[in-house]
């Protein structure tokens, strides 16, 4: 499974307009809170996500293409876990250490197999994330075009963010 993803910073003065536009143009799915804890063993990063449904999901992403633009293309593996403590014992044995924690409050929308999220990231602000999951590498270019089209509809092309939330949170701590 491939995840094609793009994110843009939403300036505070634009937030109401962005939410209004999303509600008008796209199907609202849900509001959710995601608590992500990232672990690293210096070679790989694993994320454990706790949703407000109490569901726990482990994610491993491997960047497969980087064309020096804002669109991320990741090979993604996700699975649910029932026992977080046992999983933590396992990854500690594999030399993983806690890297950081991120709390994301999301308004989730959908259109044409695209996920659109308006996210508030604690200590960073608001971001628009657009993502499409595909199974075939031949669909990458079409997915990119669809994602850029949505970003343009929101008028946020100048606010694209290429850094990871981890990099942004590290910078925010230095200020």
PDB file of C-alpha atoms in Angstrom:
ATOM      1  CA  UNK A   1       0.000   0.000   0.000  1.00  0.00           C
ATOM      2  CA  UNK A   2       1.292   3.447  -0.909  1.00  0.00           C
ATOM      3  CA  UNK A   3       0.325   6.654   0.835  1.00  0.00           C
ATOM      4  CA  UNK A   4       0.537   9.830  -1.239  1.00  0.00           C
ATOM      5  CA  UNK A   5       0.340  12.819   1.102  1.00  0.00           C
ATOM      6  CA  UNK A   6       0.672  16.591   1.163  1.00  0.00           C
ATOM      7  CA  UNK A   7       0.308  19.057   4.008  1.00  0.00           C
ATOM      8  CA  UNK A   8      -0.002  22.817   4.226  1.00  0.00           C
ATOM      9  CA  UNK A   9       0.095  25.209   7.147  1.00  0.00           C
ATOM     10  CA  UNK A  10      -3.190  27.041   7.764  1.00  0.00           C
ATOM     11  CA  UNK A  11      -2.617  30.618   8.946  1.00  0.00           C
ATOM     12  CA  UNK A  12      -4.883  31.433  11.934  1.00  0.00           C
ATOM     13  CA  UNK A  13      -6.751  34.118   9.988  1.00  0.00           C
ATOM     14  CA  UNK A  14      -7.596  31.539   7.279  1.00  0.00           C
ATOM     15  CA  UNK A  15      -8.908  28.781   9.568  1.00  0.00           C
ATOM     16  CA  UNK A  16     -12.628  29.725   9.485  1.00  0.00           C
ATOM     17  CA  UNK A  17     -12.560  30.042   5.691  1.00  0.00           C
ATOM     18  CA  UNK A  18     -10.848  26.663   5.312  1.00  0.00           C
ATOM     19  CA  UNK A  19     -13.360  24.890   7.593  1.00  0.00           C
ATOM     20  CA  UNK A  20     -16.309  26.547   5.845  1.00  0.00           C
ATOM     21  CA  UNK A  21     -14.967  25.519   2.427  1.00  0.00           C
ATOM     22  CA  UNK A  22     -14.335  21.936   3.583  1.00  0.00           C
ATOM     23  CA  UNK A  23     -17.881  21.668   4.955  1.00  0.00           C
ATOM     24  CA  UNK A  24     -19.298  23.001   1.691  1.00  0.00           C
ATOM     25  CA  UNK A  25     -17.262  20.945  -0.797  1.00  0.00           C
ATOM     26  CA  UNK A  26     -16.491  17.646   0.933  1.00  0.00           C
ATOM     27  CA  UNK A  27     -18.249  14.938   2.922  1.00  0.00           C
ATOM     28  CA  UNK A  28     -17.626  15.319   6.655  1.00  0.00           C
ATOM     29  CA  UNK A  29     -16.748  11.925   8.171  1.00  0.00           C
ATOM     30  CA  UNK A  30     -15.778  12.505  11.794  1.00  0.00           C
ATOM     31  CA  UNK A  31     -13.892  14.452  14.386  1.00  0.00           C
ATOM     32  CA  UNK A  32     -11.130  12.560  16.144  1.00  0.00           C
ATOM     33  CA  UNK A  33      -8.179  12.916  18.457  1.00  0.00           C
ATOM     34  CA  UNK A  34      -5.032  10.976  17.610  1.00  0.00           C
ATOM     35  CA  UNK A  35      -2.258  10.570  20.152  1.00  0.00           C
ATOM     36  CA  UNK A  36       0.885   9.422  18.371  1.00  0.00           C
ATOM     37  CA  UNK A  37       4.001   8.189  20.126  1.00  0.00           C
ATOM     38  CA  UNK A  38       7.043   7.665  17.931  1.00  0.00           C
ATOM     39  CA  UNK A  39       9.844   5.221  18.699  1.00  0.00           C
ATOM     40  CA  UNK A  40      13.196   4.935  16.950  1.00  0.00           C
ATOM     41  CA  UNK A  41      16.142   2.542  16.962  1.00  0.00           C
ATOM     42  CA  UNK A  42      18.280   5.025  14.952  1.00  0.00           C
ATOM     43  CA  UNK A  43      17.520   3.110  11.739  1.00  0.00           C
ATOM     44  CA  UNK A  44      13.716   2.935  11.690  1.00  0.00           C
ATOM     45  CA  UNK A  45      10.772   4.771  13.219  1.00  0.00           C
ATOM     46  CA  UNK A  46       7.561   3.142  14.431  1.00  0.00           C
ATOM     47  CA  UNK A  47       4.433   5.028  15.455  1.00  0.00           C
ATOM     48  CA  UNK A  48       1.822   3.842  17.928  1.00  0.00           C
ATOM     49  CA  UNK A  49      -1.413   5.770  17.423  1.00  0.00           C
ATOM     50  CA  UNK A  50      -4.178   5.820  20.012  1.00  0.00           C
ATOM     51  CA  UNK A  51      -7.492   7.010  18.623  1.00  0.00           C
ATOM     52  CA  UNK A  52     -10.344   8.432  20.653  1.00  0.00           C
ATOM     53  CA  UNK A  53     -12.147   5.160  19.867  1.00  0.00           C
ATOM     54  CA  UNK A  54      -9.459   3.532  22.100  1.00  0.00           C
ATOM     55  CA  UNK A  55      -8.223   1.638  19.065  1.00  0.00           C
ATOM     56  CA  UNK A  56      -4.428   1.331  18.879  1.00  0.00           C
ATOM     57  CA  UNK A  57      -2.643   1.153  15.526  1.00  0.00           C
ATOM     58  CA  UNK A  58       1.042   0.595  14.797  1.00  0.00           C
ATOM     59  CA  UNK A  59       2.430   2.247  11.661  1.00  0.00           C
ATOM     60  CA  UNK A  60       5.714   1.853   9.870  1.00  0.00           C
ATOM     61  CA  UNK A  61       6.402   4.151   6.913  1.00  0.00           C
ATOM     62  CA  UNK A  62       9.188   3.890   4.409  1.00  0.00           C
ATOM     63  CA  UNK A  63       9.713   6.817   2.063  1.00  0.00           C
ATOM     64  CA  UNK A  64      10.023   5.265  -1.373  1.00  0.00           C
ATOM     65  CA  UNK A  65      10.231   8.324  -3.617  1.00  0.00           C
ATOM     66  CA  UNK A  66      11.469  11.809  -2.965  1.00  0.00           C
ATOM     67  CA  UNK A  67      11.286  14.127  -5.939  1.00  0.00           C
ATOM     68  CA  UNK A  68      12.300  17.145  -3.854  1.00  0.00           C
ATOM     69  CA  UNK A  69       8.768  18.459  -3.690  1.00  0.00           C
ATOM     70  CA  UNK A  70       6.176  18.726  -0.965  1.00  0.00           C
ATOM     71  CA  UNK A  71       4.335  15.518  -1.825  1.00  0.00           C
ATOM     72  CA  UNK A  72       5.350  12.552   0.306  1.00  0.00           C
ATOM     73  CA  UNK A  73       5.165   9.047  -1.111  1.00  0.00           C
ATOM     74  CA  UNK A  74       5.401   6.358   1.540  1.00  0.00           C
ATOM     75  CA  UNK A  75       5.123   2.620   1.606  1.00  0.00           C
ATOM     76  CA  UNK A  76       2.981   2.144   4.676  1.00  0.00           C
ATOM     77  CA  UNK A  77       2.328  -0.860   6.895  1.00  0.00           C
ATOM     78  CA  UNK A  78      -0.364  -0.578   9.579  1.00  0.00           C
ATOM     79  CA  UNK A  79      -1.880  -3.044  11.989  1.00  0.00           C
ATOM     80  CA  UNK A  80      -3.984  -2.964  15.141  1.00  0.00           C
ATOM     81  CA  UNK A  81      -2.644  -4.130  18.485  1.00  0.00           C
ATOM     82  CA  UNK A  82      -4.586  -5.325  21.492  1.00  0.00           C
ATOM     83  CA  UNK A  83      -1.813  -5.182  24.051  1.00  0.00           C
ATOM     84  CA  UNK A  84       0.351  -2.065  23.853  1.00  0.00           C
ATOM     85  CA  UNK A  85       2.504  -3.100  26.815  1.00  0.00           C
ATOM     86  CA  UNK A  86       3.574  -6.356  25.163  1.00  0.00           C
ATOM     87  CA  UNK A  87       4.324  -4.503  21.945  1.00  0.00           C
ATOM     88  CA  UNK A  88       6.441  -1.971  23.871  1.00  0.00           C
ATOM     89  CA  UNK A  89       8.419  -4.816  25.459  1.00  0.00           C
ATOM     90  CA  UNK A  90       9.075  -6.198  21.986  1.00  0.00           C
ATOM     91  CA  UNK A  91      10.267  -2.933  20.465  1.00  0.00           C
ATOM     92  CA  UNK A  92      12.447  -2.160  23.490  1.00  0.00           C
ATOM     93  CA  UNK A  93      14.138  -5.528  22.911  1.00  0.00           C
ATOM     94  CA  UNK A  94      14.739  -4.331  19.343  1.00  0.00           C
ATOM     95  CA  UNK A  95      16.462  -1.222  20.799  1.00  0.00           C
ATOM     96  CA  UNK A  96      13.644   1.224  20.036  1.00  0.00           C
ATOM     97  CA  UNK A  97      13.459   4.267  22.309  1.00  0.00           C
ATOM     98  CA  UNK A  98      10.703   6.835  22.670  1.00  0.00           C
ATOM     99  CA  UNK A  99      11.359   9.727  20.311  1.00  0.00           C
ATOM    100  CA  UNK A 100       8.397  12.082  20.816  1.00  0.00           C
ATOM    101  CA  UNK A 101       4.665  12.423  21.309  1.00  0.00           C
ATOM    102  CA  UNK A 102       2.243  14.297  19.052  1.00  0.00           C
ATOM    103  CA  UNK A 103      -1.419  15.088  19.707  1.00  0.00           C
ATOM    104  CA  UNK A 104      -3.533  15.761  16.639  1.00  0.00           C
ATOM    105  CA  UNK A 105      -7.177  16.909  16.699  1.00  0.00           C
ATOM    106  CA  UNK A 106      -8.726  16.265  13.300  1.00  0.00           C
ATOM    107  CA  UNK A 107     -11.770  17.160  11.282  1.00  0.00           C
ATOM    108  CA  UNK A 108     -11.890  14.377   8.684  1.00  0.00           C
ATOM    109  CA  UNK A 109     -13.489  14.733   5.242  1.00  0.00           C
ATOM    110  CA  UNK A 110     -13.552  12.582   2.116  1.00  0.00           C
ATOM    111  CA  UNK A 111     -13.991  12.977  -1.615  1.00  0.00           C
ATOM    112  CA  UNK A 112     -13.146  10.617  -4.497  1.00  0.00           C
ATOM    113  CA  UNK A 113     -11.003   8.286  -2.367  1.00  0.00           C
ATOM    114  CA  UNK A 114      -9.074  11.227  -0.931  1.00  0.00           C
ATOM    115  CA  UNK A 115      -8.859  11.864   2.790  1.00  0.00           C
ATOM    116  CA  UNK A 116      -8.832  15.524   3.741  1.00  0.00           C
ATOM    117  CA  UNK A 117      -8.025  16.509   7.307  1.00  0.00           C
ATOM    118  CA  UNK A 118      -7.953  19.837   9.069  1.00  0.00           C
ATOM    119  CA  UNK A 119      -5.570  19.121  11.928  1.00  0.00           C
ATOM    120  CA  UNK A 120      -4.644  21.023  15.019  1.00  0.00           C
ATOM    121  CA  UNK A 121      -1.214  19.864  16.147  1.00  0.00           C
ATOM    122  CA  UNK A 122      -0.509  20.681  19.776  1.00  0.00           C
ATOM    123  CA  UNK A 123       2.246  23.329  20.002  1.00  0.00           C
ATOM    124  CA  UNK A 124       2.315  23.885  16.197  1.00  0.00           C
ATOM    125  CA  UNK A 125      -1.046  25.159  14.960  1.00  0.00           C
ATOM    126  CA  UNK A 126      -3.341  24.088  12.140  1.00  0.00           C
ATOM    127  CA  UNK A 127      -2.520  22.111   9.007  1.00  0.00           C
ATOM    128  CA  UNK A 128      -4.450  20.797   6.043  1.00  0.00           C
ATOM    129  CA  UNK A 129      -3.455  17.255   5.106  1.00  0.00           C
ATOM    130  CA  UNK A 130      -4.582  15.543   1.933  1.00  0.00           C
ATOM    131  CA  UNK A 131      -3.872  11.866   1.449  1.00  0.00           C
ATOM    132  CA  UNK A 132      -4.656   9.152  -1.027  1.00  0.00           C
ATOM    133  CA  UNK A 133      -3.936   5.461  -0.525  1.00  0.00           C
ATOM    134  CA  UNK A 134      -3.104   3.542  -3.694  1.00  0.00           C
ATOM    135  CA  UNK A 135      -2.027  -0.014  -4.370  1.00  0.00           C
ATOM    136  CA  UNK A 136      -0.313   0.471  -7.711  1.00  0.00           C
ATOM    137  CA  UNK A 137       2.728   2.666  -8.400  1.00  0.00           C
ATOM    138  CA  UNK A 138       1.248   3.492 -11.810  1.00  0.00           C
ATOM    139  CA  UNK A 139      -1.406   5.576 -10.022  1.00  0.00           C
ATOM    140  CA  UNK A 140       1.096   7.929  -8.334  1.00  0.00           C
ATOM    141  CA  UNK A 141       0.950  10.727 -10.920  1.00  0.00           C
ATOM    142  CA  UNK A 142      -2.860  10.781 -10.951  1.00  0.00           C
ATOM    143  CA  UNK A 143      -2.949  10.827  -7.133  1.00  0.00           C
ATOM    144  CA  UNK A 144      -0.495  13.760  -7.095  1.00  0.00           C
ATOM    145  CA  UNK A 145      -2.665  15.724  -9.533  1.00  0.00           C
ATOM    146  CA  UNK A 146      -5.803  15.083  -7.465  1.00  0.00           C
ATOM    147  CA  UNK A 147      -4.048  16.179  -4.258  1.00  0.00           C
ATOM    148  CA  UNK A 148      -2.620  19.361  -5.801  1.00  0.00           C
ATOM    149  CA  UNK A 149      -6.066  20.184  -7.201  1.00  0.00           C
ATOM    150  CA  UNK A 150      -7.524  20.059  -3.666  1.00  0.00           C
ATOM    151  CA  UNK A 151      -4.699  22.208  -2.236  1.00  0.00           C
ATOM    152  CA  UNK A 152      -5.390  24.757  -4.983  1.00  0.00           C
ATOM    153  CA  UNK A 153      -9.114  24.769  -4.135  1.00  0.00           C
ATOM    154  CA  UNK A 154      -8.191  25.752  -0.576  1.00  0.00           C
ATOM    155  CA  UNK A 155      -5.762  28.416  -1.803  1.00  0.00           C
ATOM    156  CA  UNK A 156      -2.901  27.030   0.283  1.00  0.00           C
ATOM    157  CA  UNK A 157      -0.321  26.258  -2.406  1.00  0.00           C
ATOM    158  CA  UNK A 158       2.026  28.893  -0.952  1.00  0.00           C
ATOM    159  CA  UNK A 159       1.815  27.268   2.502  1.00  0.00           C
ATOM    160  CA  UNK A 160       3.030  23.761   1.621  1.00  0.00           C
ATOM    161  CA  UNK A 161       5.066  22.191   4.403  1.00  0.00           C
ATOM    162  CA  UNK A 162       7.767  19.666   3.518  1.00  0.00           C
ATOM    163  CA  UNK A 163       9.151  19.156   7.012  1.00  0.00           C
ATOM    164  CA  UNK A 164       7.851  16.379   9.246  1.00  0.00           C
ATOM    165  CA  UNK A 165       5.876  17.221  12.342  1.00  0.00           C
ATOM    166  CA  UNK A 166       8.856  15.922  14.340  1.00  0.00           C
ATOM    167  CA  UNK A 167      11.145  18.501  12.702  1.00  0.00           C
ATOM    168  CA  UNK A 168       8.567  21.254  13.288  1.00  0.00           C
ATOM    169  CA  UNK A 169       8.086  20.266  16.944  1.00  0.00           C
ATOM    170  CA  UNK A 170      11.867  20.280  17.501  1.00  0.00           C
ATOM    171  CA  UNK A 171      12.069  23.793  16.021  1.00  0.00           C
ATOM    172  CA  UNK A 172       9.127  24.946  18.166  1.00  0.00           C
ATOM    173  CA  UNK A 173      10.919  23.714  21.313  1.00  0.00           C
ATOM    174  CA  UNK A 174      14.022  25.717  20.404  1.00  0.00           C
ATOM    175  CA  UNK A 175      12.038  28.977  20.274  1.00  0.00           C
TER     176      UNK A 175
END
